[in-house]
Short mmCIF file of C-alpha atoms in Angstrom, two decimals:
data_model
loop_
_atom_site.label_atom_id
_atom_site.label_comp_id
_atom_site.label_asym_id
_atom_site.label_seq_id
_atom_site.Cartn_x
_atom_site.Cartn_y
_atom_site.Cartn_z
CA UNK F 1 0.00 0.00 0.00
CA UNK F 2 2.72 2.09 0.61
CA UNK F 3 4.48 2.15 -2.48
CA UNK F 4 0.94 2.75 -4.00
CA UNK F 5 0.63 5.77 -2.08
CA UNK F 6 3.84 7.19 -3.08
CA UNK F 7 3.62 5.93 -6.68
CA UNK F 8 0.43 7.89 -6.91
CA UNK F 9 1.80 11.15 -5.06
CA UNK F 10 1.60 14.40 -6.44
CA UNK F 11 2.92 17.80 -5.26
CA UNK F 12 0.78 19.47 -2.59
CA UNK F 13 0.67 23.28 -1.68
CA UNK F 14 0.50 23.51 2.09
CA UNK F 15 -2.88 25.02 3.03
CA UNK F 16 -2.07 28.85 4.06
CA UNK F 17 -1.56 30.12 7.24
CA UNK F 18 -4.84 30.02 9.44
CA UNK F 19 -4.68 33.76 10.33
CA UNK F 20 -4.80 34.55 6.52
CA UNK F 21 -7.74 32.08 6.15
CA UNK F 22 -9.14 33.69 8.88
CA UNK F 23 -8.76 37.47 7.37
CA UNK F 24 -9.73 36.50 4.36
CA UNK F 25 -13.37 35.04 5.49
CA UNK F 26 -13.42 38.44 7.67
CA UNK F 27 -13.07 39.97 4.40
CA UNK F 28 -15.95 38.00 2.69
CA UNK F 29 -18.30 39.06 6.01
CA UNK F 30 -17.24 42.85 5.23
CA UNK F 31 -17.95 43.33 1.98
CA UNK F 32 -21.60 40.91 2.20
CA UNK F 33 -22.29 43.69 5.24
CA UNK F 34 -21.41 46.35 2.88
CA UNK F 35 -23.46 45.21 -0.13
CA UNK F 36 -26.36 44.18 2.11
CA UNK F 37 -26.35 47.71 3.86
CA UNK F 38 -26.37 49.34 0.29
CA UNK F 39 -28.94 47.37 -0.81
CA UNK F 40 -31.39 48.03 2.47
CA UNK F 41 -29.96 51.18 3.12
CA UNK F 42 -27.60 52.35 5.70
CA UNK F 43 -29.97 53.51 8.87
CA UNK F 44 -26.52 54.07 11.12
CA UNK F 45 -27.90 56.57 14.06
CA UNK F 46 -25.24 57.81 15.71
CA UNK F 47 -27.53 58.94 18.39
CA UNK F 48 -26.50 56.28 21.81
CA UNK F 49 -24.61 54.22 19.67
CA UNK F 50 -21.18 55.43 20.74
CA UNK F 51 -22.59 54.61 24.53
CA UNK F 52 -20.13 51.85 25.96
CA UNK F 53 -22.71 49.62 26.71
CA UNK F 54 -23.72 49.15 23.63
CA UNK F 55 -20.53 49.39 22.17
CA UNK F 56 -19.60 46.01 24.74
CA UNK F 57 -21.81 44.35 23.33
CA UNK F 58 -20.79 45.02 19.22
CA UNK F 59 -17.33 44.39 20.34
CA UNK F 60 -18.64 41.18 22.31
CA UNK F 61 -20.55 40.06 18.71
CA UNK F 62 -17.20 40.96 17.49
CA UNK F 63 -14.87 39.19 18.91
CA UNK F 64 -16.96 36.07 19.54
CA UNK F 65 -17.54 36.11 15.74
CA UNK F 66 -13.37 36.00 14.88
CA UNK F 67 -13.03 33.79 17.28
CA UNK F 68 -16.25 31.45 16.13
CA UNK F 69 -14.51 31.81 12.47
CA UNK F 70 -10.84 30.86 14.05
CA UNK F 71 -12.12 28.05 15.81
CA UNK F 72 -13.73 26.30 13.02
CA UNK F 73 -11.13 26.81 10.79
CA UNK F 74 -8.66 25.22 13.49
CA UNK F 75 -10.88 22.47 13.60
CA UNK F 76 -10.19 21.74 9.84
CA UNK F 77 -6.49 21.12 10.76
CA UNK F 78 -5.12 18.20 12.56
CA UNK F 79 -3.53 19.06 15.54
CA UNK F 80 -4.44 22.49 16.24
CA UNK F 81 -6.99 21.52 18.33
CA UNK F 82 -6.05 23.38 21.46
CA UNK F 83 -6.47 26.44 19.18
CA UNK F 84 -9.61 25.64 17.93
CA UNK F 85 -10.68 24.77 22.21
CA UNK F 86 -9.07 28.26 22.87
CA UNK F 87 -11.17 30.33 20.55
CA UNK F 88 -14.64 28.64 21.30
CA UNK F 89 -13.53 29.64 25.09
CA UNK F 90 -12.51 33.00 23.59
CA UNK F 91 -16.25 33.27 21.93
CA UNK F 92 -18.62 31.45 24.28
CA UNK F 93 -16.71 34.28 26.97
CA UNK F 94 -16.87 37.43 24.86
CA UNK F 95 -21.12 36.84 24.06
CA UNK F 96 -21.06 35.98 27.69
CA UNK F 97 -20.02 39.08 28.62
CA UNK F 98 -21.84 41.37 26.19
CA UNK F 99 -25.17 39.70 27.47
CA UNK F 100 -23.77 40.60 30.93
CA UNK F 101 -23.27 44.00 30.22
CA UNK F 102 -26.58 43.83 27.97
CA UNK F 103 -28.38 43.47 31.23
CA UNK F 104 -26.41 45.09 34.19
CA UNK F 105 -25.05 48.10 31.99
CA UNK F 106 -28.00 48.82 29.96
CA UNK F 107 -30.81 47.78 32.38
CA UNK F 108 -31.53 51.10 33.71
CA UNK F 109 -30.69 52.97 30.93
CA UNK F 110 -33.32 55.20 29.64
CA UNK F 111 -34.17 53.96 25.45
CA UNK F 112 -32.58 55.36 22.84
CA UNK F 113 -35.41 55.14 20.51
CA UNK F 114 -38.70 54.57 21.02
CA UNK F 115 -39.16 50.35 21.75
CA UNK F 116 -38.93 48.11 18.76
CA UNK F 117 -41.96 45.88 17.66
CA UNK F 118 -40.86 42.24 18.39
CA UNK F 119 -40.96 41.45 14.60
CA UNK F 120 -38.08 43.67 13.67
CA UNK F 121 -36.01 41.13 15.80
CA UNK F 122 -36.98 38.65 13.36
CA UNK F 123 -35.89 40.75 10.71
CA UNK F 124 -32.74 41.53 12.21
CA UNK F 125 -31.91 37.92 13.19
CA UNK F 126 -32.52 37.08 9.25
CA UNK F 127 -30.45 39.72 8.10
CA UNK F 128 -27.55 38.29 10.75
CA UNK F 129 -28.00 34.92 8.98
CA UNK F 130 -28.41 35.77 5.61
CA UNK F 131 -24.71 37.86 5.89
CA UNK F 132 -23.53 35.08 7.48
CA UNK F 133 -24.27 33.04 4.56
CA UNK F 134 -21.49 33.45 2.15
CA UNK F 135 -18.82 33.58 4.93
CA UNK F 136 -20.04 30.56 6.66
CA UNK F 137 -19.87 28.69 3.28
CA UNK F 138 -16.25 29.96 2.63
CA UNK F 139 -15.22 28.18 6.04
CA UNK F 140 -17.09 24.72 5.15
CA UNK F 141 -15.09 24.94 1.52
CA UNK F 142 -12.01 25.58 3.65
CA UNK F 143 -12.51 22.32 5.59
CA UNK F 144 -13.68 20.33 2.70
CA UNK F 145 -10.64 20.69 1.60
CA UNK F 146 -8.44 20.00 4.32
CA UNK F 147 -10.59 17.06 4.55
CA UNK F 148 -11.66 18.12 8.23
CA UNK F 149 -11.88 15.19 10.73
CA UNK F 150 -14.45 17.05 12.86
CA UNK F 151 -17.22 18.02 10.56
CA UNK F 152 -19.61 19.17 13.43
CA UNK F 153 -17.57 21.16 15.41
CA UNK F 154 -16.36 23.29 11.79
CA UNK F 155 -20.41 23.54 11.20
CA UNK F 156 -21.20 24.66 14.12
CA UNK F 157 -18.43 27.15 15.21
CA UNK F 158 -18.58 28.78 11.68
CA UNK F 159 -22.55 29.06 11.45
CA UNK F 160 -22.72 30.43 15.12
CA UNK F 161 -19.29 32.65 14.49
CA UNK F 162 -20.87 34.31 11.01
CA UNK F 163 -23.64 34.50 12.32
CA UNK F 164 -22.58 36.68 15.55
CA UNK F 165 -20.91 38.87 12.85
CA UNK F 166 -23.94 38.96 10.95
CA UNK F 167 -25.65 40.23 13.99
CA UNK F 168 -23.35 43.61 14.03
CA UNK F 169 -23.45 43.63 10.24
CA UNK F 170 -27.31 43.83 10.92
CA UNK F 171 -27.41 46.61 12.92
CA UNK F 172 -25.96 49.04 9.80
CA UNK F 173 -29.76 48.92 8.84
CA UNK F 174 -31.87 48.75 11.50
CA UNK F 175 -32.85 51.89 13.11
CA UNK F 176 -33.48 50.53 16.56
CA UNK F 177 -31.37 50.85 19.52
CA UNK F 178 -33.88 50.08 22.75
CA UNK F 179 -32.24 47.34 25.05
CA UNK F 180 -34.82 44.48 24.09
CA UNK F 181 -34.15 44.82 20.26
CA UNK F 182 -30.86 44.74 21.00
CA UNK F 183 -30.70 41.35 22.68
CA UNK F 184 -33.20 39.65 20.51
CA UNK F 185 -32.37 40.83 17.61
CA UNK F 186 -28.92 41.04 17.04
CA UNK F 187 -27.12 39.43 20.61
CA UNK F 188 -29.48 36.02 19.61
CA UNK F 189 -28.18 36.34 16.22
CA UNK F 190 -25.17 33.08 16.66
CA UNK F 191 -27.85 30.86 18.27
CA UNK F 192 -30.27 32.27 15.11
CA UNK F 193 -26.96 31.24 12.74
CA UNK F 194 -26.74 27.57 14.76
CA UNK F 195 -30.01 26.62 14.87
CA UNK F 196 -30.70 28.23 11.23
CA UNK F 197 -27.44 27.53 9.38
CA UNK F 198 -26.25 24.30 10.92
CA UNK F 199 -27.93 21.86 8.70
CA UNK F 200 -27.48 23.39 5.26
CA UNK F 201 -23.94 23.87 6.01
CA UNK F 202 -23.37 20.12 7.40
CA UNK F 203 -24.99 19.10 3.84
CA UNK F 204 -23.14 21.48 2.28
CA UNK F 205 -20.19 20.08 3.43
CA UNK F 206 -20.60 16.49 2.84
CA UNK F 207 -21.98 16.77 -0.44
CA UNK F 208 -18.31 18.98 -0.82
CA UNK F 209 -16.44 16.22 1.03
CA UNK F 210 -18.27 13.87 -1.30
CA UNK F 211 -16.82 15.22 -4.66
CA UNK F 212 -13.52 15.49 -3.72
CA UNK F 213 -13.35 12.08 -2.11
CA UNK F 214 -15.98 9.93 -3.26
CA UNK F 215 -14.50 6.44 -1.64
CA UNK F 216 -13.95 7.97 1.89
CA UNK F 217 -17.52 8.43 2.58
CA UNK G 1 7.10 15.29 4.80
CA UNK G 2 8.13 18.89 3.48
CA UNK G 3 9.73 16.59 0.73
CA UNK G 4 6.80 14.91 0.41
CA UNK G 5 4.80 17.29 -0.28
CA UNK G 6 6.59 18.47 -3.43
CA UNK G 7 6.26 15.49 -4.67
CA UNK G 8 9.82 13.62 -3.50
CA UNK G 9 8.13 10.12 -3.86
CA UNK G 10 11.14 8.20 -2.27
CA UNK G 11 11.18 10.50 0.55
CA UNK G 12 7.60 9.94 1.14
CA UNK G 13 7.98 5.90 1.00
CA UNK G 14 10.69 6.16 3.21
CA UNK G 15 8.53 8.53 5.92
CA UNK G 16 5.35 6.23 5.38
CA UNK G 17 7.70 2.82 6.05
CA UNK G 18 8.60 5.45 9.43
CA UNK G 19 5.43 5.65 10.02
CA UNK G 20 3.80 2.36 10.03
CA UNK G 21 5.20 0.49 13.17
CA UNK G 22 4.79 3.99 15.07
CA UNK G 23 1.25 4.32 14.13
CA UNK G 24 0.64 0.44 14.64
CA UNK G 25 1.50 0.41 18.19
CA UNK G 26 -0.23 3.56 18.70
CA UNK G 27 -3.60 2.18 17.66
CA UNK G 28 -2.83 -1.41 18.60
CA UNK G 29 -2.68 0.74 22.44
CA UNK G 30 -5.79 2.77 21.47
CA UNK G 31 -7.79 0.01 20.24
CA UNK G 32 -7.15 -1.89 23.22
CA UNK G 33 -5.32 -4.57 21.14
CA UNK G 34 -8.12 -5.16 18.89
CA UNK G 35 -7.36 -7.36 15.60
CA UNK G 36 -8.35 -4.32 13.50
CA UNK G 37 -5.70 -2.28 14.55
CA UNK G 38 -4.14 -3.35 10.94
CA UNK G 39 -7.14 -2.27 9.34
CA UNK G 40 -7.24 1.35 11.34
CA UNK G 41 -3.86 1.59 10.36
CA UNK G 42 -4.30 1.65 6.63
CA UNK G 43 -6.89 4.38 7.24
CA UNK G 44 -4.43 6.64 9.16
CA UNK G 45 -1.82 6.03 6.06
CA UNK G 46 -4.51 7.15 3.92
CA UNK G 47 -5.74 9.87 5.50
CA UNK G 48 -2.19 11.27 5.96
CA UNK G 49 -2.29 11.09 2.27
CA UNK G 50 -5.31 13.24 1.59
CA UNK G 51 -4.31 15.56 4.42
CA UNK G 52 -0.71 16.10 3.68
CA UNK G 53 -1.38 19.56 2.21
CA UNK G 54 -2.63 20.27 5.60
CA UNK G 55 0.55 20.09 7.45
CA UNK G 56 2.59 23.35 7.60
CA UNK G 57 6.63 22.70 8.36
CA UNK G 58 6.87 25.66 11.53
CA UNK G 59 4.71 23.32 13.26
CA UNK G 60 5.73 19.84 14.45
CA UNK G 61 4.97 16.92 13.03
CA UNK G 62 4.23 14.80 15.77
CA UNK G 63 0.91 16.69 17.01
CA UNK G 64 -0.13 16.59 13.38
CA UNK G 65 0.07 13.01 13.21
CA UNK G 66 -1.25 12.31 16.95
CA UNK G 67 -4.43 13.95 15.64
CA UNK G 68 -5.14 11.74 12.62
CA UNK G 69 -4.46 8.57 14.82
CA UNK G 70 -6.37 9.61 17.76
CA UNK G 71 -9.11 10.77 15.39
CA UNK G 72 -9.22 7.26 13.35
CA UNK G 73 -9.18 5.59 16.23
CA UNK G 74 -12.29 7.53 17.37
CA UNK G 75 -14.40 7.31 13.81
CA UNK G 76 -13.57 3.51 14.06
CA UNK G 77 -14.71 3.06 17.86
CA UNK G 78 -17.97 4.81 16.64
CA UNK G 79 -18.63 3.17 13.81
CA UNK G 80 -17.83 -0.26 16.21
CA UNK G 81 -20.68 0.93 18.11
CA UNK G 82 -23.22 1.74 15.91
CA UNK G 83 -22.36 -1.91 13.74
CA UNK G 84 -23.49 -2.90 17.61
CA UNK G 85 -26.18 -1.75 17.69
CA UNK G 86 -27.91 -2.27 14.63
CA UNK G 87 -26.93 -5.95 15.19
CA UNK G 88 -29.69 -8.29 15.80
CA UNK G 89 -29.74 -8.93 19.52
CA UNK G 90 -30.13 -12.67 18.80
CA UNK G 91 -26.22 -13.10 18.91
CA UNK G 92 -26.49 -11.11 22.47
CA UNK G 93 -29.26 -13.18 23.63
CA UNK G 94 -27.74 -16.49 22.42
CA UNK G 95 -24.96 -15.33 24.69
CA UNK G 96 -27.21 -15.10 27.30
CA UNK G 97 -29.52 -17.97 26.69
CA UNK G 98 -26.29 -20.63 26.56
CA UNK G 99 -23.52 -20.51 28.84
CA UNK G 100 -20.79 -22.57 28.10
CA UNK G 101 -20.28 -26.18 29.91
CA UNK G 102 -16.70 -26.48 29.46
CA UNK G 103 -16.80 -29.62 30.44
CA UNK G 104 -19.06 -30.70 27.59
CA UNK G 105 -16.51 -29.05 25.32
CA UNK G 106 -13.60 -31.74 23.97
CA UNK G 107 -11.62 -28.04 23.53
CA UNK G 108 -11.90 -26.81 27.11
CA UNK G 109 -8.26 -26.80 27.83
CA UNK G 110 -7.94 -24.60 24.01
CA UNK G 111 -10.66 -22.85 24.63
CA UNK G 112 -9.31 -22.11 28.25
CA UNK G 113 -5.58 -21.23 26.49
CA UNK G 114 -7.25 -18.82 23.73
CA UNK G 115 -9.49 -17.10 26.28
CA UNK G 116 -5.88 -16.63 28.19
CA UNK G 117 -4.52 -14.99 25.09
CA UNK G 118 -7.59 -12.13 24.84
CA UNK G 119 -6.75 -8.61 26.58
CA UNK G 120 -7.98 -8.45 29.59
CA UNK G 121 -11.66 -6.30 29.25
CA UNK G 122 -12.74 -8.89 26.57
CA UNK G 123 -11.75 -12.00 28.69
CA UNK G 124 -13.79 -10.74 31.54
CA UNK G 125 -16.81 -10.11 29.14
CA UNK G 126 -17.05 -13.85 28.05
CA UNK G 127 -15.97 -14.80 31.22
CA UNK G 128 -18.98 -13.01 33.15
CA UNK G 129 -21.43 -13.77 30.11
CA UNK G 130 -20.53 -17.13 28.90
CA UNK G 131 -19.09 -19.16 31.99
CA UNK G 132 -20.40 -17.70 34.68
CA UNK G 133 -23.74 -16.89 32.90
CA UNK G 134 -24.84 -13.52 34.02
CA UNK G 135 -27.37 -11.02 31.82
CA UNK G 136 -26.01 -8.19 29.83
CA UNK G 137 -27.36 -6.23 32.83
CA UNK G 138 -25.48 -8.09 35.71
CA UNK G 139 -22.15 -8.20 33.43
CA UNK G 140 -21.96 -4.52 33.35
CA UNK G 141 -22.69 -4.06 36.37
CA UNK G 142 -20.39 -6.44 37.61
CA UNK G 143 -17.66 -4.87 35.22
CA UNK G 144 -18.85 -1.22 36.38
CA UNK G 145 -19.41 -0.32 32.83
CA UNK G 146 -22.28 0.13 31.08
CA UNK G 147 -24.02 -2.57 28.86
CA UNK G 148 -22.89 -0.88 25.63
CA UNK G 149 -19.50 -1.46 26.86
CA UNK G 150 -19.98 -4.78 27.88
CA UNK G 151 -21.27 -6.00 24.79
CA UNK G 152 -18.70 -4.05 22.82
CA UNK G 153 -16.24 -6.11 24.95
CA UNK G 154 -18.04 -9.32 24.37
CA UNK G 155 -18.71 -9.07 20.98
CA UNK G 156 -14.93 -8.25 20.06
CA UNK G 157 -14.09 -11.46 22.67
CA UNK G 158 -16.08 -13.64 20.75
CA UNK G 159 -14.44 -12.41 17.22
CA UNK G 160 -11.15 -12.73 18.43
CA UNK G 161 -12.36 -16.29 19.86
CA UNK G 162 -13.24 -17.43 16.73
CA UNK G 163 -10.07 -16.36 14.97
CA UNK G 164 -8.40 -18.25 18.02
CA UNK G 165 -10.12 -20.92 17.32
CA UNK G 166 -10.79 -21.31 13.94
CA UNK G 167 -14.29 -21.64 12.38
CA UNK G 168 -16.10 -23.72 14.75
CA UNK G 169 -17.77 -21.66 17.19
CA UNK G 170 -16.56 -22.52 21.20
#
């Protein structure tokens, strides 16, 4: 088997480094948020928005969204899987704290706009997901092709991680800044991306997985 | 590998030939000395084939590796389980229904050297199920496992039996 192995071997470029992966599927998620802003129109109020409590929790989509993105890319390589434990730490912690802050900071805070009808959460949380689309698709290509031992965790860390992006992405269009919107609407928006995005994407990727490697599976 | 992976195909024979023992005792330990640790180890051979594009030289090798072994050792523990458990229960109950009279058995003192020769979890399987004739239920409790486990153990016991022995059942 061996010598069949090398007999059949062909050169290989070594998949790139996983920060560049990792900019580059930023990248995707900032020019969908741009083009999907454009299209509904940009409805950025800078009225409250610059408050730090609702800047913790952007920054807390943020960061759990890079490090959603890092962590299922990590999972797509063997052995970097304390990196890819690291970063779900890293996110699970960050949209820990913005809900924290979503709660104790903001709780007493008088609205910035009038309250938001409950269906514009809905609206927002779709816009989250939709953004998070393309992204989220980039990542499962990316571990189709590494041919990613951990299927689940890459679908699930990269449909919750877009999608928390998506959620701040969202907010470039949506006019609402009251507490409850807020947390419905755009803090849900990774548990909107994993219970929304998690299936397509796990097809996605083993009908991927499937063309490149037909006898594996 | 670095040679490997533009295309040096005698340095690639030469790392896979490294390789095999390494990865053979690795999985032969994993596997808890389970027959199809040969099997397992063609699969880590080949995946190190489709993944070798994945391995970057700043990083070691070793934790590279470690993963695709660990992780074909898991895929082929679960797939173990779910044969399990699609598998008609009639083999299971047969094991329950019939324990062995050694005595009644010309092979006793084989079938007594081959159970010797089986690691220790599957010995104690049979041994509970077959000779002394407990249920799935009083096995695993008995072994402190769970009766997944136990008939995991068992069923693997009573392959490697059979290789022991040859075709005739024991």
């Amino acid at each position: 088997m061996i010598q069949e192995l090398a007999r059949g071997l062909t050169p290989v470029r070594p998949v790139p480094r996983l920060r560049w992966v990792t900019l580059a599927v930023i990248g995707l998620w900032a020019a969908t948020s741009w083009v999907a802003a454009a299209w509904l129109g940009f409805e950025l109020r800078t009225e409250g928005t610059l408050r730090t409590g609702l800047l913790a929790i952007y920054a807390g989509l943020g960061v759990s969204g890079v490090a959603g993105v890092a962590a299922a890319l990590a999972a797509s390589i063997p052995g970097r899987e304390a990196l890819c434990r690291n970063a779900l730490g890293v996110a699970a912690g960050a949209l820990a704290l913005a809900a924290g802050v979503a709660t104790g900071v903001l709780w007493d805070s008088p609205l910035v706009n009038a309250p938001a009808p409950d269906a514009t959460a809905l609206r927002c949380l779709a816009l989250a997901c939709a953004v998070a689309a393309l992204p989220a698709v980039a990542v499962i290509g990316f571990g189709a092709w590494t041919h990613t031992f951990r299927p689940l965790v890459v679908v699930l860390a990269a449909a919750a991680g877009t999608a928390a992006l998506g959620g701040i992405a969202a907010k470039t269009s949506c006019p609402y800044g009251d507490l409850r919107h807020l947390v419905l609407g755009h803090l849900l928006a990774p548990a909107a991306g994993a219970l929304l995005l998690t299936l397509p994407l796990f097809l996605a990727l083993h009908r991927l997985r499937l063309r490149r490697d037909p006898e594996r599976l | 590998m670095i040679a490997a992976q533009g295309g040096d195909r005698a340095a690639y024979a030469a790392l896979l030939e490294e390789l095999l023992p390494f990865v053979r005792r690795r999985l032969s330990a994993q596997l808890g000395g389970d027959p199809a640790a040969d099997d397992v180890t063609q699969q880590v051979l080949l995946s190190v084939h489709r993944a070798r594009h994945t391995f970057r030289g700043e990083r070691g090798f070793s934790p590279w590796l470690n993963a695709i072994v660990r992780n074909a050792a898991i895929s082929w523990r679960r797939g173990q389980s779910r044969e399990l458990a699609r598998r008609d229960d009639s083999e299971v109950e047969a094991l329950e229904a019939a324990p062995v009279a050694i005595a009644d058995h010309g092979r006793s003192r084989q079938l007594q050297r081959a159970l010797e020769r089986l690691p220790v979890k599957q010995r104690e399987a049979i041994v509970l199920l077959k000779l002394e004739g407990l249920t799935i239920a009083e096995a695993a409790r008995r072994a402190q496992v769970s009766q997944g486990a136990i008939k995991l153990r068992a069923h693997r016991g009573y392959r490697a039996l059979r290789q022991l022995l040859g075709p005739e059942k024991p």
